[in-house]
PDB file of C-alpha atoms and ligand atoms in Angstrom:
ATOM      1  CA  ARG A 646       9.964 -57.818  44.380  1.00 46.00           C
ATOM      2  CA  GLU A 647      12.117 -57.563  47.443  1.00 51.00           C
ATOM      3  CA  ARG A 648      11.244 -53.912  47.742  1.00 57.00           C
ATOM      4  CA  LEU A 649       7.554 -54.723  47.847  1.00 58.00           C
ATOM      5  CA  ASN A 650       7.984 -55.800  51.412  1.00 51.00           C
ATOM      6  CA  LYS A 651      11.137 -54.496  52.956  1.00 47.00           C
ATOM      7  CA  GLY A 652      11.929 -56.881  55.730  1.00 47.00           C
ATOM      8  CA  ASP A 653       9.252 -59.265  56.884  1.00 56.00           C
ATOM      9  CA  SER A 654       5.693 -59.240  55.799  1.00 65.00           C
ATOM     10  CA  VAL A 655       3.296 -57.690  58.310  1.00 64.00           C
ATOM     11  CA  LEU A 656       1.122 -60.707  57.819  1.00 72.00           C
ATOM     12  CA  THR A 657       3.644 -63.278  58.869  1.00 69.00           C
ATOM     13  CA  ARG A 658       6.274 -61.410  60.900  1.00 67.00           C
ATOM     14  CA  ASP A 659       7.027 -63.373  64.059  1.00 63.00           C
ATOM     15  CA  LEU A 660       4.072 -65.553  63.255  1.00 64.00           C
ATOM     16  CA  SER A 661       6.291 -68.609  63.391  1.00 63.00           C
ATOM     17  CA  GLU A 662       6.445 -68.186  67.172  1.00 65.00           C
ATOM     18  CA  LEU A 663       2.687 -68.450  67.237  1.00 65.00           C
ATOM     19  CA  LEU A 664       2.391 -71.201  64.714  1.00 69.00           C
ATOM     20  CA  PRO A 665       2.908 -74.720  65.893  1.00 65.00           C
ATOM     21  CA  GLY A 666       5.476 -76.546  63.754  1.00 70.00           C
ATOM     22  CA  SER A 667       3.072 -79.406  63.472  1.00 78.00           C
ATOM     23  CA  GLY A 668      -0.576 -79.803  64.297  1.00 85.00           C
ATOM     24  CA  PRO A 669      -3.412 -77.528  63.204  1.00 89.00           C
ATOM     25  CA  PRO A 670      -3.494 -73.860  64.272  1.00 89.00           C
ATOM     26  CA  ASP A 671      -5.535 -73.073  67.362  1.00 89.00           C
ATOM     27  CA  GLU A 672      -8.221 -70.411  67.645  1.00 90.00           C
ATOM     28  CA  GLU A 673      -5.737 -67.890  69.050  1.00 89.00           C
ATOM     29  CA  THR A 674      -3.460 -68.253  66.027  1.00 89.00           C
ATOM     30  CA  LEU A 675      -6.335 -67.769  63.615  1.00 93.00           C
ATOM     31  CA  GLU A 676      -7.466 -64.711  65.535  1.00 93.00           C
ATOM     32  CA  GLU A 677      -3.952 -63.289  65.318  1.00 91.00           C
ATOM     33  CA  ILE A 678      -3.964 -63.808  61.555  1.00 92.00           C
ATOM     34  CA  GLU A 679      -7.324 -62.067  61.326  1.00 94.00           C
ATOM     35  CA  THR A 680      -6.037 -59.105  63.331  1.00 93.00           C
ATOM     36  CA  ARG A 681      -2.998 -58.825  61.119  1.00 90.00           C
ATOM     37  CA  LEU A 682      -5.052 -58.918  57.951  1.00 91.00           C
ATOM     38  CA  LEU A 683      -7.163 -56.054  59.260  1.00 91.00           C
ATOM     39  CA  MET A 684      -4.084 -54.120  60.337  1.00 87.00           C
ATOM     40  CA  ALA A 685      -2.570 -54.602  56.892  1.00 86.00           C
ATOM     41  CA  ASP A 686      -5.581 -52.807  55.363  1.00 87.00           C
ATOM     42  CA  VAL A 687      -7.008 -55.934  53.794  1.00 91.00           C
ATOM     43  CA  GLY A 688     -10.439 -54.660  54.795  1.00 90.00           C
ATOM     44  CA  VAL A 689     -13.339 -56.342  56.561  1.00 93.00           C
ATOM     45  CA  SER A 690     -14.938 -58.275  53.730  1.00 94.00           C
ATOM     46  CA  ALA A 691     -11.713 -59.619  52.184  1.00 95.00           C
ATOM     47  CA  THR A 692     -10.487 -60.565  55.670  1.00 96.00           C
ATOM     48  CA  GLN A 693     -13.774 -62.362  56.282  1.00 97.00           C
ATOM     49  CA  GLN A 694     -13.429 -64.275  53.031  1.00 97.00           C
ATOM     50  CA  ILE A 695      -9.878 -65.340  53.871  1.00 97.00           C
ATOM     51  CA  MET A 696     -10.779 -66.404  57.409  1.00 97.00           C
ATOM     52  CA  ASP A 697     -13.805 -68.375  56.183  1.00 98.00           C
ATOM     53  CA  GLY A 698     -11.514 -70.123  53.743  1.00 98.00           C
ATOM     54  CA  LEU A 699      -8.991 -70.954  56.452  1.00 97.00           C
ATOM     55  CA  HIS A 700     -11.698 -72.297  58.787  1.00 97.00           C
ATOM     56  CA  GLU A 701     -13.068 -74.406  55.987  1.00 97.00           C
ATOM     57  CA  ARG A 702      -9.577 -75.808  55.346  1.00 96.00           C
ATOM     58  CA  LEU A 703      -9.208 -76.473  59.053  1.00 95.00           C
ATOM     59  CA  ASP A 704     -12.512 -78.362  59.081  1.00 95.00           C
ATOM     60  CA  ARG A 705     -11.382 -80.632  56.314  1.00 95.00           C
ATOM     61  CA  LYS A 706      -8.088 -81.170  58.107  1.00 93.00           C
ATOM     62  CA  ALA A 707      -6.049 -79.422  55.427  1.00 93.00           C
ATOM     63  CA  LEU A 708      -4.140 -77.226  57.891  1.00 92.00           C
ATOM     64  CA  SER A 709      -2.179 -79.707  59.900  1.00 89.00           C
ATOM     65  CA  ASP A 710       1.123 -77.855  60.044  1.00 88.00           C
ATOM     66  CA  ARG A 711       2.722 -74.441  59.602  1.00 86.00           C
ATOM     67  CA  GLU A 712       3.511 -75.034  55.932  1.00 88.00           C
ATOM     68  CA  GLN A 713      -0.079 -75.881  55.178  1.00 92.00           C
ATOM     69  CA  LEU A 714      -1.322 -72.860  57.056  1.00 91.00           C
ATOM     70  CA  LEU A 715       0.916 -70.505  55.075  1.00 90.00           C
ATOM     71  CA  ALA A 716       0.058 -72.255  51.814  1.00 93.00           C
ATOM     72  CA  GLY A 717      -3.622 -72.011  52.725  1.00 95.00           C
ATOM     73  CA  LEU A 718      -3.282 -68.317  53.474  1.00 94.00           C
ATOM     74  CA  GLU A 719      -1.530 -67.748  50.170  1.00 94.00           C
ATOM     75  CA  ALA A 720      -4.206 -69.671  48.295  1.00 97.00           C
ATOM     76  CA  GLU A 721      -6.979 -67.637  49.946  1.00 97.00           C
ATOM     77  CA  ILE A 722      -5.188 -64.414  49.026  1.00 96.00           C
ATOM     78  CA  ARG A 723      -4.839 -65.604  45.441  1.00 97.00           C
ATOM     79  CA  ALA A 724      -8.506 -66.445  45.269  1.00 97.00           C
ATOM     80  CA  ILE A 725      -9.134 -62.723  45.758  1.00 97.00           C
ATOM     81  CA  LEU A 726      -6.298 -61.386  43.599  1.00 97.00           C
ATOM     82  CA  ASP A 727      -6.362 -63.784  40.638  1.00 98.00           C
ATOM     83  CA  PRO A 728      -9.578 -62.274  39.240  1.00 97.00           C
ATOM     84  CA  VAL A 729      -7.946 -58.819  39.037  1.00 97.00           C
ATOM     85  CA  ASP A 730      -4.754 -60.094  37.405  1.00 98.00           C
ATOM     86  CA  ALA A 731      -5.241 -58.923  33.826  1.00 98.00           C
ATOM     87  CA  PRO A 732      -2.250 -57.048  32.391  1.00 97.00           C
ATOM     88  CA  LEU A 733      -2.922 -54.166  30.062  1.00 98.00           C
ATOM     89  CA  GLU A 734      -2.140 -54.704  26.392  1.00 96.00           C
ATOM     90  CA  PRO A 735      -1.946 -51.166  24.971  1.00 98.00           C
ATOM     91  CA  VAL A 736      -2.679 -52.062  21.377  1.00 97.00           C
ATOM     92  CA  HIS A 737      -5.410 -50.403  19.367  1.00 97.00           C
ATOM     93  CA  GLU A 738      -6.657 -52.427  16.435  1.00 92.00           C
ATOM     94  CA  GLY A 739      -7.343 -50.096  13.556  1.00 90.00           C
ATOM     95  CA  ASP A 740      -6.543 -46.418  13.170  1.00 93.00           C
ATOM     96  CA  GLY A 741      -5.618 -44.100  15.979  1.00 96.00           C
ATOM     97  CA  PRO A 742      -3.778 -44.470  19.272  1.00 98.00           C
ATOM     98  CA  PHE A 743      -4.528 -46.613  22.282  1.00 98.00           C
ATOM     99  CA  VAL A 744      -5.880 -43.948  24.611  1.00 98.00           C
ATOM    100  CA  ILE A 745      -5.257 -44.177  28.343  1.00 98.00           C
ATOM    101  CA  LEU A 746      -7.120 -41.658  30.490  1.00 98.00           C
ATOM    102  CA  VAL A 747      -5.290 -41.400  33.804  1.00 98.00           C
ATOM    103  CA  VAL A 748      -7.236 -40.220  36.848  1.00 97.00           C
ATOM    104  CA  GLY A 749      -6.483 -39.907  40.554  1.00 96.00           C
ATOM    105  CA  VAL A 750      -6.229 -37.389  43.367  1.00 94.00           C
ATOM    106  CA  ASN A 751      -3.217 -35.100  43.707  1.00 93.00           C
ATOM    107  CA  GLY A 752      -0.319 -36.752  45.426  1.00 92.00           C
ATOM    108  CA  SER A 753      -1.354 -40.282  44.465  1.00 94.00           C
ATOM    109  CA  GLY A 754       1.604 -40.546  42.106  1.00 94.00           C
ATOM    110  CA  LYS A 755      -0.289 -39.831  38.901  1.00 95.00           C
ATOM    111  CA  THR A 756       2.394 -37.828  37.124  1.00 92.00           C
ATOM    112  CA  THR A 757       5.139 -40.194  38.224  1.00 93.00           C
ATOM    113  CA  THR A 758       3.138 -43.165  36.994  1.00 97.00           C
ATOM    114  CA  ILE A 759       2.478 -41.490  33.639  1.00 96.00           C
ATOM    115  CA  GLY A 760       6.231 -40.914  33.278  1.00 95.00           C
ATOM    116  CA  LYS A 761       6.994 -44.513  34.200  1.00 96.00           C
ATOM    117  CA  LEU A 762       4.388 -45.811  31.745  1.00 97.00           C
ATOM    118  CA  ALA A 763       5.641 -43.568  28.958  1.00 96.00           C
ATOM    119  CA  ARG A 764       9.142 -44.877  29.541  1.00 95.00           C
ATOM    120  CA  ARG A 765       7.961 -48.487  29.633  1.00 96.00           C
ATOM    121  CA  TYR A 766       5.983 -48.216  26.417  1.00 97.00           C
ATOM    122  CA  ARG A 767       8.722 -46.312  24.626  1.00 96.00           C
ATOM    123  CA  ASP A 768      11.242 -48.965  25.667  1.00 94.00           C
ATOM    124  CA  GLU A 769       8.899 -51.558  24.212  1.00 96.00           C
ATOM    125  CA  GLY A 770       9.221 -49.757  20.883  1.00 96.00           C
ATOM    126  CA  ARG A 771       5.885 -47.941  20.895  1.00 97.00           C
ATOM    127  CA  SER A 772       5.514 -44.269  20.071  1.00 97.00           C
ATOM    128  CA  VAL A 773       4.056 -42.327  22.969  1.00 98.00           C
ATOM    129  CA  MET A 774       2.380 -38.960  23.428  1.00 98.00           C
ATOM    130  CA  LEU A 775       1.356 -37.224  26.655  1.00 98.00           C
ATOM    131  CA  ALA A 776      -1.482 -34.778  27.228  1.00 97.00           C
ATOM    132  CA  ALA A 777      -1.209 -32.299  30.102  1.00 96.00           C
ATOM    133  CA  GLY A 778      -4.851 -32.402  31.117  1.00 94.00           C
ATOM    134  CA  ASP A 779      -4.323 -31.102  34.649  1.00 93.00           C
ATOM    135  CA  THR A 780      -4.712 -27.504  33.522  1.00 90.00           C
ATOM    136  CA  PHE A 781      -5.692 -26.489  37.042  1.00 87.00           C
ATOM    137  CA  ARG A 782      -2.122 -26.741  38.326  1.00 86.00           C
ATOM    138  CA  ALA A 783       0.690 -24.969  36.475  1.00 86.00           C
ATOM    139  CA  ALA A 784       3.209 -27.217  38.189  1.00 90.00           C
ATOM    140  CA  ALA A 785       1.529 -30.335  36.829  1.00 89.00           C
ATOM    141  CA  VAL A 786       1.779 -29.069  33.247  1.00 92.00           C
ATOM    142  CA  GLU A 787       5.422 -28.105  33.746  1.00 93.00           C
ATOM    143  CA  GLN A 788       6.270 -31.409  35.386  1.00 92.00           C
ATOM    144  CA  LEU A 789       4.863 -33.314  32.417  1.00 94.00           C
ATOM    145  CA  GLN A 790       6.547 -31.021  29.884  1.00 94.00           C
ATOM    146  CA  THR A 791       9.911 -31.354  31.584  1.00 93.00           C
ATOM    147  CA  TRP A 792       9.539 -35.085  31.670  1.00 92.00           C
ATOM    148  CA  GLY A 793       8.579 -35.150  27.985  1.00 94.00           C
ATOM    149  CA  GLU A 794      11.523 -32.992  26.918  1.00 94.00           C
ATOM    150  CA  ARG A 795      13.998 -35.056  28.858  1.00 89.00           C
ATOM    151  CA  ASN A 796      12.689 -38.295  27.401  1.00 89.00           C
ATOM    152  CA  ASP A 797      11.912 -37.115  23.905  1.00 92.00           C
ATOM    153  CA  VAL A 798       8.191 -37.742  24.212  1.00 96.00           C
ATOM    154  CA  PRO A 799       5.822 -35.111  22.726  1.00 97.00           C
ATOM    155  CA  VAL A 800       3.499 -33.379  25.201  1.00 97.00           C
ATOM    156  CA  ILE A 801       0.277 -31.634  24.238  1.00 97.00           C
ATOM    157  CA  ALA A 802      -0.357 -28.736  26.614  1.00 95.00           C
ATOM    158  CA  HIS A 803      -2.453 -25.594  26.722  1.00 92.00           C
ATOM    159  CA  ALA A 804      -2.096 -22.619  29.052  1.00 86.00           C
ATOM    160  CA  THR A 805      -2.885 -23.017  32.749  1.00 83.00           C
ATOM    161  CA  GLY A 806      -6.585 -22.635  33.367  1.00 85.00           C
ATOM    162  CA  ALA A 807      -7.484 -23.823  29.866  1.00 88.00           C
ATOM    163  CA  ASP A 808     -10.277 -26.335  29.373  1.00 93.00           C
ATOM    164  CA  SER A 809      -8.858 -29.775  30.049  1.00 94.00           C
ATOM    165  CA  ALA A 810     -11.402 -31.379  27.733  1.00 96.00           C
ATOM    166  CA  ALA A 811      -9.977 -29.209  24.935  1.00 97.00           C
ATOM    167  CA  VAL A 812      -6.484 -30.500  25.708  1.00 97.00           C
ATOM    168  CA  ALA A 813      -7.747 -34.085  25.519  1.00 97.00           C
ATOM    169  CA  HIS A 814      -9.563 -33.307  22.288  1.00 97.00           C
ATOM    170  CA  ASP A 815      -6.439 -31.838  20.654  1.00 97.00           C
ATOM    171  CA  ALA A 816      -4.278 -34.659  21.947  1.00 98.00           C
ATOM    172  CA  VAL A 817      -6.445 -37.408  20.467  1.00 98.00           C
ATOM    173  CA  GLN A 818      -6.541 -35.610  17.116  1.00 98.00           C
ATOM    174  CA  SER A 819      -2.829 -34.931  17.131  1.00 98.00           C
ATOM    175  CA  ALA A 820      -1.922 -38.480  18.191  1.00 98.00           C
ATOM    176  CA  SER A 821      -4.168 -39.865  15.459  1.00 97.00           C
ATOM    177  CA  SER A 822      -2.697 -37.720  12.716  1.00 97.00           C
ATOM    178  CA  ARG A 823       0.865 -38.417  13.852  1.00 97.00           C
ATOM    179  CA  GLY A 824       0.318 -42.152  14.043  1.00 97.00           C
ATOM    180  CA  VAL A 825       1.144 -42.348  17.747  1.00 98.00           C
ATOM    181  CA  ASP A 826       0.700 -45.789  19.337  1.00 98.00           C
ATOM    182  CA  VAL A 827      -0.132 -44.852  22.930  1.00 98.00           C
ATOM    183  CA  LEU A 828      -1.622 -41.595  24.210  1.00 98.00           C
ATOM    184  CA  LEU A 829      -1.529 -40.996  27.971  1.00 98.00           C
ATOM    185  CA  ILE A 830      -3.883 -38.250  29.140  1.00 98.00           C
ATOM    186  CA  ASP A 831      -3.260 -36.661  32.542  1.00 96.00           C
ATOM    187  CA  THR A 832      -6.200 -35.101  34.389  1.00 96.00           C
ATOM    188  CA  ALA A 833      -6.754 -32.839  37.374  1.00 92.00           C
ATOM    189  CA  GLY A 834      -6.597 -34.431  40.802  1.00 91.00           C
ATOM    190  CA  ARG A 835      -8.265 -31.630  42.661  1.00 85.00           C
ATOM    191  CA  LEU A 836     -10.545 -28.757  41.779  1.00 73.00           C
ATOM    192  CA  HIS A 837     -12.446 -26.323  43.958  1.00 72.00           C
ATOM    193  CA  THR A 838     -14.856 -29.094  44.844  1.00 78.00           C
ATOM    194  CA  GLN A 839     -14.875 -32.866  44.577  1.00 78.00           C
ATOM    195  CA  SER A 840     -18.104 -32.893  42.559  1.00 82.00           C
ATOM    196  CA  GLY A 841     -16.542 -30.320  40.243  1.00 90.00           C
ATOM    197  CA  LEU A 842     -13.658 -32.715  39.683  1.00 92.00           C
ATOM    198  CA  MET A 843     -15.906 -35.654  38.872  1.00 95.00           C
ATOM    199  CA  ASP A 844     -17.947 -33.509  36.481  1.00 95.00           C
ATOM    200  CA  GLU A 845     -14.789 -32.410  34.724  1.00 95.00           C
ATOM    201  CA  LEU A 846     -13.518 -35.990  34.375  1.00 97.00           C
ATOM    202  CA  ARG A 847     -16.852 -37.080  32.930  1.00 97.00           C
ATOM    203  CA  LYS A 848     -16.636 -34.244  30.433  1.00 97.00           C
ATOM    204  CA  VAL A 849     -13.053 -35.088  29.435  1.00 97.00           C
ATOM    205  CA  LYS A 850     -14.057 -38.688  28.864  1.00 98.00           C
ATOM    206  CA  ARG A 851     -17.092 -37.662  26.817  1.00 98.00           C
ATOM    207  CA  VAL A 852     -15.017 -35.397  24.589  1.00 98.00           C
ATOM    208  CA  ILE A 853     -12.441 -38.143  23.971  1.00 98.00           C
ATOM    209  CA  THR A 854     -15.236 -40.461  22.869  1.00 98.00           C
ATOM    210  CA  ARG A 855     -16.604 -37.782  20.589  1.00 97.00           C
ATOM    211  CA  VAL A 856     -13.264 -37.570  18.748  1.00 96.00           C
ATOM    212  CA  MET A 857     -12.630 -41.312  18.787  1.00 97.00           C
ATOM    213  CA  PRO A 858     -15.751 -43.425  19.363  1.00 97.00           C
ATOM    214  CA  ASP A 859     -14.067 -46.464  20.973  1.00 97.00           C
ATOM    215  CA  ALA A 860     -11.812 -44.362  23.222  1.00 98.00           C
ATOM    216  CA  PRO A 861     -10.697 -44.096  25.947  1.00 98.00           C
ATOM    217  CA  HIS A 862      -9.520 -47.694  25.789  1.00 98.00           C
ATOM    218  CA  GLU A 863      -8.380 -47.603  29.384  1.00 98.00           C
ATOM    219  CA  VAL A 864      -9.506 -45.467  32.310  1.00 98.00           C
ATOM    220  CA  LEU A 865      -6.694 -45.969  34.768  1.00 98.00           C
ATOM    221  CA  LEU A 866      -7.010 -44.861  38.380  1.00 98.00           C
ATOM    222  CA  VAL A 867      -3.762 -44.171  40.207  1.00 97.00           C
ATOM    223  CA  LEU A 868      -4.216 -44.975  43.889  1.00 95.00           C
ATOM    224  CA  ASP A 869      -1.809 -44.317  46.727  1.00 93.00           C
ATOM    225  CA  GLY A 870      -1.532 -47.750  48.322  1.00 89.00           C
ATOM    226  CA  SER A 871      -0.281 -46.283  51.576  1.00 87.00           C
ATOM    227  CA  THR A 872      -3.566 -44.504  52.268  1.00 86.00           C
ATOM    228  CA  GLY A 873      -5.285 -47.702  53.363  1.00 82.00           C
ATOM    229  CA  GLN A 874      -9.045 -47.856  53.447  1.00 81.00           C
ATOM    230  CA  ASN A 875      -9.291 -44.299  52.178  1.00 86.00           C
ATOM    231  CA  ALA A 876      -8.112 -45.662  48.847  1.00 88.00           C
ATOM    232  CA  ILE A 877     -11.265 -47.774  48.602  1.00 90.00           C
ATOM    233  CA  ALA A 878     -13.566 -44.803  49.068  1.00 90.00           C
ATOM    234  CA  GLN A 879     -11.641 -42.924  46.384  1.00 91.00           C
ATOM    235  CA  ALA A 880     -11.742 -45.814  43.963  1.00 93.00           C
ATOM    236  CA  ARG A 881     -15.480 -46.165  44.416  1.00 94.00           C
ATOM    237  CA  GLU A 882     -16.076 -42.501  43.701  1.00 94.00           C
ATOM    238  CA  PHE A 883     -13.925 -42.428  40.554  1.00 95.00           C
ATOM    239  CA  ASN A 884     -15.507 -45.655  39.383  1.00 96.00           C
ATOM    240  CA  GLN A 885     -18.956 -44.136  39.689  1.00 95.00           C
ATOM    241  CA  ALA A 886     -17.940 -41.067  37.719  1.00 95.00           C
ATOM    242  CA  VAL A 887     -15.886 -42.508  34.859  1.00 97.00           C
ATOM    243  CA  THR A 888     -16.139 -46.343  35.052  1.00 97.00           C
ATOM    244  CA  LEU A 889     -12.605 -47.502  35.731  1.00 98.00           C
ATOM    245  CA  THR A 890     -11.060 -50.256  33.640  1.00 98.00           C
ATOM    246  CA  GLY A 891      -7.762 -50.521  35.503  1.00 98.00           C
ATOM    247  CA  LEU A 892      -5.817 -49.523  38.590  1.00 97.00           C
ATOM    248  CA  ALA A 893      -2.231 -48.597  39.280  1.00 97.00           C
ATOM    249  CA  VAL A 894      -1.500 -48.844  42.994  1.00 95.00           C
ATOM    250  CA  THR A 895       1.548 -46.812  44.017  1.00 94.00           C
ATOM    251  CA  LYS A 896       3.867 -46.569  47.009  1.00 92.00           C
ATOM    252  CA  LEU A 897       3.825 -50.245  47.810  1.00 89.00           C
ATOM    253  CA  ASP A 898       7.509 -50.022  48.633  1.00 85.00           C
ATOM    254  CA  GLY A 899       8.505 -49.024  52.118  1.00 65.00           C
ATOM    255  CA  SER A 900       5.333 -49.528  54.047  1.00 58.00           C
ATOM    256  CA  ALA A 901       4.241 -53.134  53.865  1.00 53.00           C
ATOM    257  CA  LYS A 902       0.620 -52.193  53.332  1.00 65.00           C
ATOM    258  CA  GLY A 903       0.051 -54.073  50.113  1.00 81.00           C
ATOM    259  CA  GLY A 904      -3.000 -55.541  51.807  1.00 87.00           C
ATOM    260  CA  VAL A 905      -5.069 -52.676  50.468  1.00 89.00           C
ATOM    261  CA  LEU A 906      -4.957 -54.387  47.086  1.00 92.00           C
ATOM    262  CA  LEU A 907      -7.047 -57.204  48.499  1.00 94.00           C
ATOM    263  CA  ALA A 908      -9.649 -54.767  49.734  1.00 93.00           C
ATOM    264  CA  VAL A 909      -9.746 -52.972  46.392  1.00 92.00           C
ATOM    265  CA  ALA A 910      -9.878 -56.211  44.422  1.00 93.00           C
ATOM    266  CA  ARG A 911     -12.705 -57.558  46.526  1.00 93.00           C
ATOM    267  CA  GLU A 912     -14.696 -54.306  46.515  1.00 91.00           C
ATOM    268  CA  LEU A 913     -14.279 -53.222  42.912  1.00 93.00           C
ATOM    269  CA  GLY A 914     -13.184 -56.191  40.880  1.00 93.00           C
ATOM    270  CA  VAL A 915     -11.346 -53.784  38.555  1.00 96.00           C
ATOM    271  CA  PRO A 916      -8.100 -55.196  37.085  1.00 98.00           C
ATOM    272  CA  VAL A 917      -4.947 -54.093  38.867  1.00 97.00           C
ATOM    273  CA  ARG A 918      -2.597 -53.300  35.993  1.00 98.00           C
ATOM    274  CA  PHE A 919       0.501 -51.948  37.737  1.00 97.00           C
ATOM    275  CA  ILE A 920       2.100 -51.506  41.111  1.00 95.00           C
ATOM    276  CA  GLY A 921       4.435 -48.646  41.975  1.00 95.00           C
ATOM    277  CA  ILE A 922       7.379 -49.693  44.098  1.00 92.00           C
ATOM    278  CA  GLY A 923       9.553 -46.582  44.183  1.00 93.00           C
ATOM    279  CA  GLU A 924      10.137 -43.132  42.806  1.00 93.00           C
ATOM    280  CA  SER A 925      12.366 -43.800  39.816  1.00 92.00           C
ATOM    281  CA  ALA A 926      11.379 -44.567  36.256  1.00 89.00           C
ATOM    282  CA  GLU A 927      11.827 -48.317  36.447  1.00 91.00           C
ATOM    283  CA  ASP A 928       9.879 -48.689  39.695  1.00 94.00           C
ATOM    284  CA  LEU A 929       6.631 -49.792  38.102  1.00 96.00           C
ATOM    285  CA  ASP A 930       5.817 -53.480  37.897  1.00 95.00           C
ATOM    286  CA  VAL A 931       3.084 -55.240  36.016  1.00 97.00           C
ATOM    287  CA  PHE A 932       0.780 -56.651  38.690  1.00 96.00           C
ATOM    288  CA  ARG A 933       0.905 -60.435  38.910  1.00 96.00           C
ATOM    289  CA  SER A 934      -1.286 -62.094  41.484  1.00 96.00           C
ATOM    290  CA  GLU A 935       1.037 -65.027  42.027  1.00 95.00           C
ATOM    291  CA  ASP A 936       4.123 -62.916  42.742  1.00 92.00           C
ATOM    292  CA  PHE A 937       2.225 -60.404  44.814  1.00 91.00           C
ATOM    293  CA  SER A 938       0.474 -63.014  46.956  1.00 91.00           C
ATOM    294  CA  ARG A 939       3.750 -64.717  47.652  1.00 88.00           C
ATOM    295  CA  ALA A 940       5.416 -61.427  48.552  1.00 85.00           C
ATOM    296  CA  LEU A 941       2.599 -60.624  50.968  1.00 85.00           C
ATOM    297  CA  ILE A 942       3.223 -63.663  53.103  1.00 82.00           C
ATOM    298  CA  SER A 943       6.957 -64.220  52.735  1.00 77.00           C
TER     299      SER A 943
HETATM  300  P1  GDP B 628       0.499 -36.580  41.537  1.00 81.17           P
HETATM  301  O1  GDP B 628       0.180 -35.344  42.312  1.00 81.17           O
HETATM  302  O2  GDP B 628      -0.587 -37.591  41.679  1.00 81.17           O
HETATM  303  O3  GDP B 628       0.847 -36.322  40.105  1.00 81.17           O
HETATM  304  O4  GDP B 628       1.729 -37.239  42.273  1.00 81.17           O
HETATM  305  P2  GDP B 628       3.274 -37.290  41.878  1.00 81.17           P
HETATM  306  O5  GDP B 628       3.477 -38.141  40.689  1.00 81.17           O
HETATM  307  O6  GDP B 628       3.819 -35.914  41.840  1.00 81.17           O
HETATM  308  O7  GDP B 628       3.827 -38.093  43.140  1.00 81.17           O
HETATM  309  C1  GDP B 628       3.710 -37.627  44.467  1.00 81.17           C
HETATM  310  C2  GDP B 628       4.906 -38.156  45.259  1.00 81.17           C
HETATM  311  O8  GDP B 628       4.829 -39.566  45.383  1.00 81.17           O
HETATM  312  C3  GDP B 628       6.242 -37.849  44.600  1.00 81.17           C
HETATM  313  O9  GDP B 628       7.159 -37.498  45.595  1.00 81.17           O
HETATM  314  C4  GDP B 628       6.615 -39.183  43.951  1.00 81.17           C
HETATM  315  O10 GDP B 628       8.001 -39.344  43.808  1.00 81.17           O
HETATM  316  C5  GDP B 628       6.035 -40.169  44.934  1.00 81.17           C
HETATM  317  N1  GDP B 628       5.727 -41.486  44.358  1.00 81.17           N
HETATM  318  C6  GDP B 628       4.991 -41.778  43.260  1.00 81.17           C
HETATM  319  N2  GDP B 628       4.918 -43.113  43.065  1.00 81.17           N
HETATM  320  C7  GDP B 628       5.630 -43.694  44.058  1.00 81.17           C
HETATM  321  C8  GDP B 628       5.929 -45.055  44.423  1.00 81.17           C
HETATM  322  O11 GDP B 628       5.520 -46.037  43.806  1.00 81.17           O
HETATM  323  N3  GDP B 628       6.705 -45.222  45.538  1.00 81.17           N
HETATM  324  C9  GDP B 628       7.176 -44.169  46.271  1.00 81.17           C
HETATM  325  N4  GDP B 628       7.921 -44.426  47.337  1.00 81.17           N
HETATM  326  N5  GDP B 628       6.895 -42.892  45.954  1.00 81.17           N
HETATM  327  C10 GDP B 628       6.141 -42.648  44.874  1.00 81.17           C
END
């Protein structure tokens, strides 16, 4: 949790100088908070919602000191994040694996997140299989295979340039016949064109459903949390193409830009399942609104 915001939160750093110890905040203080929310990538509409909430609290005299202001801010943040706090339970009732289709642009941390998830689920005692569906990039297939070998997790892969839908198809069949609990399917993050990518993802999803009618059980978008408002545009586009059911927001360590989660939550309303807080295998936390909201302001 400490690594979520190294040092002080951008939202509240040095704010104590601005905040009166007692007495309600003045207009200047509220404006400063608004500016900071926008600078922390919270986005216009989530910022508006938070500021409306704070003004409403001020009107009913519920912000009469610094403590109340910070508590009010935290409560307004939670009002946005609580609805997207819904941890993933990767259990498939009945035959066949719980299928997680993982999508996201190159560089978002997709492969790293798949590795972290595989490790997490394996440590929980589940059997895991990976599918190297990014057939466009040889390095992506190799990266997944290396990871699988090192961690004793089977990886289904075809040759570079193969049809990624065929990889997904084989993986679902293989995972089903081997009694695997969780199947994580990687996908391409860039093709020659963006519309080509979305078409391919739609096709991969369709083929999975053809093999296993209730799958995929999760369509997880991996988003680079340090890309700010750009992340929202990406999320919207993926959501349109393959209907997301969950998000993993990475790189929330280092830069204190966790505010983008508020923008995403407000815009998409898709559950945030995980947050990435570093490069190593254990640096993936289950998203919890309460902890995250507190970390944002403390
Ligand atoms: P992909 O192209 O989407 O598969 O991205 P990768 O998984 O290869 O990750 C791209 C880079 O981001 C790598 O250098 C990762 O180590 C790094 N990365 C991934 N997740 C995190 C994270 O949560 N925090 C930090 N600091 N780096 C991350």
